[in-house]
mmCIF file of C-alpha atoms in Angstrom:
data_model
loop_
_atom_site.group_PDB
_atom_site.id
_atom_site.type_symbol
_atom_site.label_atom_id
_atom_site.label_comp_id
_atom_site.label_asym_id
_atom_site.label_seq_id
_atom_site.Cartn_x
_atom_site.Cartn_y
_atom_site.Cartn_z
ATOM 1 C CA ARG T 204 94.890 35.072 93.000
ATOM 2 C CA LYS T 205 94.153 38.108 95.068
ATOM 3 C CA GLU T 206 96.911 40.243 95.934
ATOM 4 C CA VAL T 207 96.483 39.629 99.934
ATOM 5 C CA GLU T 208 94.590 36.787 101.003
ATOM 6 C CA GLN T 209 93.333 35.393 104.520
ATOM 7 C CA ASP T 210 91.296 32.731 105.809
ATOM 8 C CA PRO T 211 88.305 34.411 106.313
ATOM 9 C CA GLY T 212 87.399 31.849 109.607
ATOM 10 C CA PRO T 213 85.542 32.069 111.712
ATOM 11 C CA PHE T 214 88.048 30.327 114.280
ATOM 12 C CA ASN T 215 86.162 29.503 117.434
ATOM 13 C CA VAL T 216 88.649 28.904 119.917
ATOM 14 C CA PRO T 217 88.096 28.316 123.876
ATOM 15 C CA GLU T 218 89.112 31.042 126.126
ATOM 16 C CA GLY T 219 92.979 30.939 126.927
ATOM 17 C CA ALA T 220 94.081 29.101 123.873
ATOM 18 C CA THR T 221 96.355 30.215 121.634
ATOM 19 C CA VAL T 222 95.597 30.814 118.172
ATOM 20 C CA ALA T 223 97.353 31.978 115.018
ATOM 21 C CA PHE T 224 96.394 32.751 111.775
ATOM 22 C CA ASN T 225 98.391 33.753 108.675
ATOM 23 C CA CYS T 226 97.998 36.299 105.275
ATOM 24 C CA THR T 227 99.491 35.842 102.348
ATOM 25 C CA TYR T 228 100.112 38.645 99.833
ATOM 26 C CA SER T 229 102.102 38.268 96.168
ATOM 27 C CA ASN T 230 103.608 41.017 95.557
ATOM 28 C CA SER T 231 107.236 40.593 96.384
ATOM 29 C CA ALA T 232 107.931 44.539 96.190
ATOM 30 C CA SER T 233 105.490 45.099 99.299
ATOM 31 C CA GLN T 234 107.373 47.394 101.835
ATOM 32 C CA SER T 235 105.293 47.697 105.087
ATOM 33 C CA PHE T 236 102.583 45.344 107.087
ATOM 34 C CA PHE T 237 100.269 45.901 109.325
ATOM 35 C CA TRP T 238 97.809 44.058 111.607
ATOM 36 C CA TYR T 239 94.008 45.700 112.029
ATOM 37 C CA ARG T 240 91.391 44.765 114.258
ATOM 38 C CA GLN T 241 87.626 45.367 113.351
ATOM 39 C CA ASP T 242 84.704 44.954 115.733
ATOM 40 C CA CYS T 243 81.720 44.077 114.161
ATOM 41 C CA ARG T 244 79.865 47.603 112.646
ATOM 42 C CA LYS T 245 83.103 49.243 113.682
ATOM 43 C CA GLU T 246 85.799 51.237 112.077
ATOM 44 C CA PRO T 247 89.173 49.187 111.891
ATOM 45 C CA LYS T 248 91.822 50.058 114.231
ATOM 46 C CA LEU T 249 95.836 49.111 114.119
ATOM 47 C CA LEU T 250 96.669 46.141 116.290
ATOM 48 C CA MET T 251 100.453 46.162 115.127
ATOM 49 C CA SER T 252 102.821 46.844 112.488
ATOM 50 C CA VAL T 253 104.751 43.718 111.322
ATOM 51 C CA TYR T 254 108.516 44.128 111.579
ATOM 52 C CA SER T 255 111.035 41.960 109.541
ATOM 53 C CA SER T 256 112.320 40.893 112.759
ATOM 54 C CA GLY T 257 108.984 40.192 114.155
ATOM 55 C CA ASN T 258 107.465 41.851 117.248
ATOM 56 C CA GLU T 259 105.699 41.277 120.371
ATOM 57 C CA ASP T 260 103.139 43.539 121.828
ATOM 58 C CA GLY T 261 101.938 41.786 124.818
ATOM 59 C CA ARG T 262 99.874 38.735 124.345
ATOM 60 C CA PHE T 263 100.252 39.261 120.571
ATOM 61 C CA THR T 264 103.069 38.211 118.418
ATOM 62 C CA ALA T 265 103.591 39.230 114.268
ATOM 63 C CA GLN T 266 106.219 37.894 112.048
ATOM 64 C CA LEU T 267 107.121 38.345 108.553
ATOM 65 C CA ASN T 268 108.255 35.901 106.331
ATOM 66 C CA ARG T 269 109.569 37.461 103.098
ATOM 67 C CA ALA T 270 110.825 34.550 101.609
ATOM 68 C CA SER T 271 107.339 32.832 101.286
ATOM 69 C CA GLN T 272 105.376 36.395 101.294
ATOM 70 C CA TYR T 273 103.035 36.034 104.155
ATOM 71 C CA ILE T 274 102.686 37.589 107.896
ATOM 72 C CA SER T 275 101.313 35.809 110.788
ATOM 73 C CA LEU T 276 99.811 36.782 114.157
ATOM 74 C CA LEU T 277 99.860 34.884 117.130
ATOM 75 C CA ILE T 278 97.259 35.675 119.961
ATOM 76 C CA ARG T 279 98.663 33.618 123.673
ATOM 77 C CA ASP T 280 95.979 33.478 126.263
ATOM 78 C CA SER T 281 92.923 34.548 124.082
ATOM 79 C CA LYS T 282 90.182 36.668 125.906
ATOM 80 C CA LEU T 283 86.828 36.914 125.411
ATOM 81 C CA SER T 284 87.432 40.797 124.342
ATOM 82 C CA ASP T 285 89.607 39.065 121.417
ATOM 83 C CA SER T 286 86.769 38.313 119.076
ATOM 84 C CA ALA T 287 86.784 40.302 116.192
ATOM 85 C CA THR T 288 87.799 40.326 112.838
ATOM 86 C CA TYR T 289 91.787 40.718 111.971
ATOM 87 C CA LEU T 290 92.672 42.588 108.618
ATOM 88 C CA CYS T 291 96.133 42.407 107.266
ATOM 89 C CA VAL T 292 97.560 45.104 105.659
ATOM 90 C CA VAL T 293 100.301 45.203 102.867
ATOM 91 C CA ARG T 294 101.717 48.440 101.373
ATOM 92 C CA GLY T 295 103.576 48.887 98.535
ATOM 93 C CA TYR T 296 106.357 51.627 98.252
ATOM 94 C CA SER T 297 105.400 55.171 99.337
ATOM 95 C CA SER T 298 102.372 55.383 96.587
ATOM 96 C CA ALA T 299 99.067 55.834 98.873
ATOM 97 C CA SER T 300 97.462 53.639 95.936
ATOM 98 C CA LYS T 301 99.370 50.762 97.064
ATOM 99 C CA ILE T 302 97.638 49.934 100.045
ATOM 100 C CA ILE T 303 95.919 46.516 100.114
ATOM 101 C CA PHE T 304 93.697 45.088 102.456
ATOM 102 C CA GLY T 305 92.902 41.628 103.330
ATOM 103 C CA SER T 306 89.387 40.532 103.694
ATOM 104 C CA GLY T 307 89.830 39.633 107.181
ATOM 105 C CA THR T 308 89.642 36.765 109.527
ATOM 106 C CA ARG T 309 87.075 36.356 111.986
ATOM 107 C CA LEU T 310 88.263 35.090 115.393
ATOM 108 C CA SER T 311 85.406 34.013 118.004
ATOM 109 C CA ILE T 312 86.280 33.271 121.607
ATOM 110 C CA ARG T 313 83.951 31.209 123.412
ATOM 111 C CA PRO T 314 84.056 30.873 127.395
ATOM 112 C CA ASN X 41 90.927 65.744 120.005
ATOM 113 C CA ALA X 42 87.735 64.174 117.909
ATOM 114 C CA GLY X 43 90.398 62.369 115.413
ATOM 115 C CA VAL X 44 88.696 61.418 112.130
ATOM 116 C CA THR X 45 84.767 61.887 112.071
ATOM 117 C CA GLN X 46 81.990 61.229 109.372
ATOM 118 C CA THR X 47 79.047 62.854 108.373
ATOM 119 C CA PRO X 48 76.486 61.199 107.942
ATOM 120 C CA LYS X 49 76.242 58.047 110.053
ATOM 121 C CA PHE X 50 73.317 56.367 107.822
ATOM 122 C CA ARG X 51 71.934 57.313 104.384
ATOM 123 C CA VAL X 52 69.212 55.976 102.132
ATOM 124 C CA LEU X 53 69.341 57.368 98.433
ATOM 125 C CA LYS X 54 67.137 56.498 95.438
ATOM 126 C CA THR X 55 69.097 55.568 92.160
ATOM 127 C CA GLY X 56 70.241 58.477 90.457
ATOM 128 C CA GLN X 57 70.367 60.599 93.390
ATOM 129 C CA SER X 58 73.275 62.496 94.509
ATOM 130 C CA MET X 59 74.786 63.078 98.136
ATOM 131 C CA THR X 60 78.123 64.284 99.828
ATOM 132 C CA LEU X 61 79.817 62.430 102.257
ATOM 133 C CA LEU X 62 82.263 64.534 104.603
ATOM 134 C CA CYS X 63 85.307 63.750 106.566
ATOM 135 C CA ALA X 64 87.031 65.771 108.965
ATOM 136 C CA GLN X 65 90.406 65.097 110.787
ATOM 137 C CA ASP X 66 91.725 67.371 113.567
ATOM 138 C CA MET X 67 95.174 65.265 113.627
ATOM 139 C CA ASN X 68 96.833 67.550 111.167
ATOM 140 C CA HIS X 69 97.339 64.819 108.959
ATOM 141 C CA GLU X 70 98.381 65.186 105.116
ATOM 142 C CA TYR X 71 97.081 61.970 103.753
ATOM 143 C CA MET X 72 93.337 61.388 103.590
ATOM 144 C CA TYR X 73 91.404 58.222 102.006
ATOM 145 C CA TRP X 74 88.121 56.904 100.978
ATOM 146 C CA TYR X 75 87.311 53.220 100.913
ATOM 147 C CA ARG X 76 84.603 51.049 100.816
ATOM 148 C CA GLN X 77 83.958 47.954 102.424
ATOM 149 C CA ASP X 78 81.569 45.051 101.208
ATOM 150 C CA PRO X 79 81.136 41.997 102.633
ATOM 151 C CA GLY X 80 83.806 39.192 101.817
ATOM 152 C CA MET X 81 85.944 41.601 99.841
ATOM 153 C CA GLY X 82 87.605 43.850 102.262
ATOM 154 C CA LEU X 83 88.374 47.559 102.089
ATOM 155 C CA ARG X 84 88.789 48.955 98.700
ATOM 156 C CA LEU X 85 90.520 52.557 98.067
ATOM 157 C CA ILE X 86 88.339 54.628 96.082
ATOM 158 C CA HIS X 87 89.844 58.194 96.113
ATOM 159 C CA TYR X 88 93.231 59.818 98.308
ATOM 160 C CA SER X 89 94.782 62.778 99.080
ATOM 161 C CA VAL X 90 98.424 63.252 99.618
ATOM 162 C CA GLY X 91 97.824 66.826 100.822
ATOM 163 C CA GLU X 92 95.539 69.998 100.744
ATOM 164 C CA GLY X 93 94.379 70.555 96.777
ATOM 165 C CA THR X 94 95.121 67.216 95.330
ATOM 166 C CA THR X 95 93.432 64.013 95.038
ATOM 167 C CA ALA X 96 94.159 60.586 93.322
ATOM 168 C CA LYS X 97 92.306 57.730 91.901
ATOM 169 C CA GLY X 98 92.158 54.509 93.997
ATOM 170 C CA GLU X 99 91.338 50.796 93.028
ATOM 171 C CA VAL X 100 87.949 51.617 92.583
ATOM 172 C CA PRO X 101 86.934 55.097 91.643
ATOM 173 C CA ASP X 102 84.378 54.952 88.946
ATOM 174 C CA GLY X 103 81.197 56.807 90.091
ATOM 175 C CA TYR X 104 82.768 59.117 92.865
ATOM 176 C CA ASN X 105 84.601 62.279 92.835
ATOM 177 C CA VAL X 106 86.685 63.847 95.566
ATOM 178 C CA SER X 107 87.825 67.435 97.241
ATOM 179 C CA ARG X 108 90.490 68.578 99.293
ATOM 180 C CA LEU X 109 89.586 72.264 99.407
ATOM 181 C CA LYS X 110 91.274 72.361 103.052
ATOM 182 C CA LYS X 111 93.510 69.981 104.621
ATOM 183 C CA GLN X 112 91.464 68.655 107.477
ATOM 184 C CA ASN X 113 88.424 68.007 105.170
ATOM 185 C CA PHE X 114 88.046 65.574 102.585
ATOM 186 C CA LEU X 115 84.709 65.132 100.636
ATOM 187 C CA LEU X 116 83.308 62.124 98.469
ATOM 188 C CA GLY X 117 80.662 62.720 96.328
ATOM 189 C CA LEU X 118 77.965 60.078 94.349
ATOM 190 C CA GLU X 119 76.982 62.507 91.135
ATOM 191 C CA SER X 120 74.367 59.522 90.419
ATOM 192 C CA ALA X 121 73.655 56.856 92.906
ATOM 193 C CA ALA X 122 73.194 53.313 91.760
ATOM 194 C CA PRO X 123 72.608 50.429 94.064
ATOM 195 C CA SER X 124 76.271 48.851 93.330
ATOM 196 C CA GLN X 125 77.379 51.887 95.468
ATOM 197 C CA THR X 126 75.572 50.430 98.615
ATOM 198 C CA SER X 127 78.287 49.973 101.067
ATOM 199 C CA VAL X 128 80.011 50.921 104.282
ATOM 200 C CA TYR X 129 82.368 54.036 103.566
ATOM 201 C CA PHE X 130 85.067 54.766 105.953
ATOM 202 C CA CYS X 131 87.435 57.942 105.611
ATOM 203 C CA ALA X 132 90.841 57.625 106.962
ATOM 204 C CA SER X 133 94.061 59.583 107.468
ATOM 205 C CA SER X 134 97.858 59.248 108.087
ATOM 206 C CA TYR X 135 100.456 61.821 108.396
ATOM 207 C CA THR X 136 102.628 60.140 105.405
ATOM 208 C CA GLY X 137 102.126 57.572 102.951
ATOM 209 C CA LEU X 138 103.468 54.579 105.075
ATOM 210 C CA ASP X 139 102.004 55.666 108.529
ATOM 211 C CA GLU X 140 99.184 53.862 110.625
ATOM 212 C CA GLN X 141 96.224 55.030 109.087
ATOM 213 C CA TYR X 142 93.365 56.396 111.459
ATOM 214 C CA PHE X 143 89.501 55.567 110.471
ATOM 215 C CA GLY X 144 86.126 57.212 111.037
ATOM 216 C CA PRO X 145 83.500 55.797 112.303
ATOM 217 C CA GLY X 146 82.138 54.851 108.565
ATOM 218 C CA THR X 147 78.926 56.046 107.011
ATOM 219 C CA ARG X 148 76.041 53.366 105.915
ATOM 220 C CA LEU X 149 74.797 54.221 102.485
ATOM 221 C CA THR X 150 71.843 52.244 100.872
ATOM 222 C CA VAL X 151 70.966 52.986 97.249
ATOM 223 C CA THR X 152 67.540 51.790 96.398
#
């Protein structure tokens, strides 16, 4: 089993729709969690950190479920510009070697 | 403020050739990382550094060496390139081991 798993998609949704995807992780000792966005042939960029209490940034909401060991990303009122691959990142304790990237979920927003 | 830069952007090598990829950051970050990204596999950590003069192995270090002689630079070397090292290489930096990572634009390497 992979340490961090994501549904590769693609998720193909109409503009204005709400879309959500999850990322599961296997190490219960994981400490911090992030969602990154990666556009085609570009570098990953931080979308948002994921806090235990859940957090929201505009149209984006991230949740952490420690009991079931997954994080989620919800995008409301999706825009064409949201089309990208979304990577979840799980980090262990302070060691940089415990950074695990998911392989990404591809999202395509259609007009 | 350029952030994280990488050179070169593209390179084609023949099997057995060597090369060095350069990463530079101007954010005074302590931590620097080298990843490779292959289709369907996500980013995998090759080597990382927690400060000037230090390096450590990541998940897939074999076939690569690194050096961090200056805080702002992190070099990745391939001593004898193999086709399995065809990939996109990303450098990243962060202030601490738990902070957001900032990525460079990547280097596309093909080994024939």
